[in-house]
Amino acid sequence: MAGVLFEAVSKYFENVKVIDRLSFTIDDREFVVIVGPSGCGKSTSLRMIAGLETVSSGNVYIGDKIVNDVLPRDRDIAMVFQNYALYPHMNVYRNMAFGLQLRKYPREEIDRRVKRAADILGINQFLDRKPKQLSGGQRQRVAVGRAIVREPAVFLFDEPLSNLDAKLRVQMRSEIRKLHLQLNTTMIYVTHDQVEAMTMGDRIIILKDGILQQVGSPMQIYRNPQNLFVAGFIGSPAMNMIPGRLERFGDSLAIKTSVCEIEIKPEIRNRFKLDSTSNVILGIRPEDLVLTGNDDQNRAFGELTGHVDLVETTGAESMVHLSVHEIELVARVTSYSDIRHGQTLNLVFNLAKIHLFDRDTQESLCRDA
Amino acid sequence: MHSLAWQRRSQRMVIHLLLILGSGAMLFPFLWMISTSLKGPDEILSDSLDLIPSSLHWQNYPQAWNAQPFGRYFLNTIFVASVTVACQLFFSSLAAYAFAFFRFPFKSFIFIALLGTMMIPQQALLVPDYVILARLHWLDTYLALIVPWTASVYSVFFFRQFFMTLPKDLFDAAVVDGCSYVGFYFRILMPLSKPPLLTLGIFSFLGSWNAFIWPLIVTNSTHLRVLQVGLAYFLSEAGTEWGLLMAASTFSIVPLVIAYFFVQKKFVQSQAMTGLKE
Ligand SMILES: Nc1ncnc2c1ncn2[C@@H]1O[C@H](COP(=O)(O)OP(=O)(O)OP(=O)(O)O)[C@@H](O)[C@H]1O
Ligand SMILES: [Mg+2]
């Protein structure tokens, strides 16, 4: 049982900075997902926890011990790799037992642990098979089993599901979550898939170009993205972003965009730090763009009219892609609303849910972000 | 209508015909050698070109065997070839392990320098190698026959290419599992390296078995003679006794033929699939 702490950790590969003064805390028994686009340094971070990469500067703690110079095998961690990395010449049983044998566990203890892990993962009937004789999903289970038998303080997963097909991925996703509840150990899970991050993590760490963007629970991050990158990365379809200007008329404040003009009422205004900025980006999630049902003629203030380019339906709901004066917006609507391509629609912003970002710094202007 | 099927068939017939001709051409000298080894001197020197001897002179074999200490030569060859193969596979794979899995200063430079040595013809190295051995006082010992062949750049290269096809995660997984670097080599890497071990093992065994010039120049004593050198001495001594000579040649390849039957399938496979992952 142990948490993990990064203290201003940097990593260089031949003078190229890959991780930049990264600091975060992962609590004991927490399930934390590290997410970010390809090449942002997720694997490198995970490998530094595992001890497979050295730390260029800063400190990595596991429990309350600095582990910068501790060998991987002495870190009390286990890792599951993207391409399984099972030993091809060993059968499933030996693959799982290998780490324990190297640590000179007694034979009965090894047997007990392997059998128990096989039970948990439902791979009992494959113990004699070689990895080659297993399907991708079964191999992934064996790889997880190899980690479980070690009973480590921290589990590390590096995109363990990305080689599986969509259905199996969803299934394994919940299995890994259940496993976490069952084993009650710290788990750190790397993925580039924001849906995986949102559905699995107690908390999410978002990286971009080796720089920490935001840490928080999925809902915190979804509600209060700290910058434009996070706002665009988390959530599918992505948040609508509309460039605009803040304009003050005496006491009242309005945002002027090419799409529409919105008045910011005092109760909403308090949510933002709007002192000096005037160039902003207005963000609105697809579900917070609301159909008004008004026809074109009776357009109310703050309402906008869009031209429907495309409707994508998933069954329960539909994504309506609209264009409004060269700006593309996506609205999420229930799919029984009968909307067709080519139609014009009136929409309003759910003003309680708008996000504002500084166009220059890209940071959120929201106070509690 | 039938033209496509017919075309395929005639194609296949042509291919088979060529293969039969080719293997005939390859086999004929062997058959001739065996046939000659069973003929009497008169028949050999006669004009007859029969492949089947008119009478079988089996006594050529014991006579040839006893003319020289061939038993000793055999043991020498087997000993030298086995130790050479074992050492070469071990040292070359170790070097390749470093080149494939570790980062160290001047790695690519060292590797390219090693590859560069492959461009130097063996003959050019005979004299310097000889001088080195002389200074080490290793001439006319088993060391001279074995040590210079215990590493091979070609094998290092071949192993490295194979190792690079293995996923790097395998190494990381083993390290996290608690494997030492040496442990990885013995427990994971070598068990997975059967194809290159077999291929290189066969090649270096053949090379060692057939080596002639090197053993000839670094050894003098009869008790250190290997088979090929022994045969050469026998050639000069037996002179015109073709029957005996061919008998000796025949038994000198018998172990290879037997070994070939054991590893035949793998041998063909390893030549066809070198470098391919299963
Ligand atoms: N051994 C290495 N030598 C040099 N550069 C490396 C090395 N490993 C990773 N990098 C670089 O470091 C950066 C981060 O790599 P990393 O593998 O951590 O990305 P990632 O977030 O895991 O991406 P992905 O989602 O594609 O797996 C990349 O730009 C990569 O090119
Ligand atoms: Mg990665």
XYZ file of C-alpha atoms in Angstrom, chain A residues 13 47 52-53 72-73 77-79 81-83 85-90 98-99 102-103 132 146 150, chain B residues 103 167-181 183-184 187-189 191-192 194 278:
50
model
C 16.189 12.538 -23.725
C 8.215 4.406 -16.670
C 12.527 1.869 -16.255
C 13.643 5.440 -16.984
C 12.500 -1.500 -10.611
C 12.401 -4.857 -8.877
C 5.306 -2.073 -8.363
C 3.921 -4.186 -11.185
C 3.314 -3.028 -14.704
C 2.230 -3.199 -20.992
C 0.336 -2.200 -24.085
C 1.448 -5.145 -26.172
C 4.851 -8.432 -23.203
C 4.143 -12.010 -22.173
C 7.085 -14.391 -22.314
C 6.343 -16.334 -25.505
C 8.156 -19.511 -24.465
C 6.390 -19.891 -21.120
C 7.914 -16.019 -13.069
C 8.175 -12.899 -10.905
C 12.647 -14.959 -9.129
C 11.816 -13.716 -5.658
C 0.416 -17.575 -28.878
C 1.099 -11.452 -13.862
C 2.968 -10.026 -7.190
C 22.547 2.353 -24.247
C 9.608 -6.274 -28.350
C 11.545 -4.041 -25.978
C 8.676 -4.367 -23.505
C 9.726 -7.964 -22.963
C 12.930 -6.698 -21.420
C 11.094 -4.102 -19.330
C 8.536 -6.653 -18.178
C 11.291 -8.996 -17.057
C 13.129 -6.201 -15.267
C 9.952 -5.201 -13.409
C 9.346 -8.874 -12.635
C 12.699 -8.876 -10.874
C 14.992 -10.303 -13.519
C 18.627 -9.218 -13.518
C 20.286 -8.432 -16.841
C 18.819 -13.449 -15.748
C 17.071 -11.958 -18.759
C 15.848 -17.130 -18.867
C 14.176 -15.136 -21.625
C 16.519 -14.181 -24.420
C 15.080 -19.633 -24.922
C 13.572 -17.295 -27.520
C 16.470 -20.968 -30.930
C 7.198 -16.602 -35.963
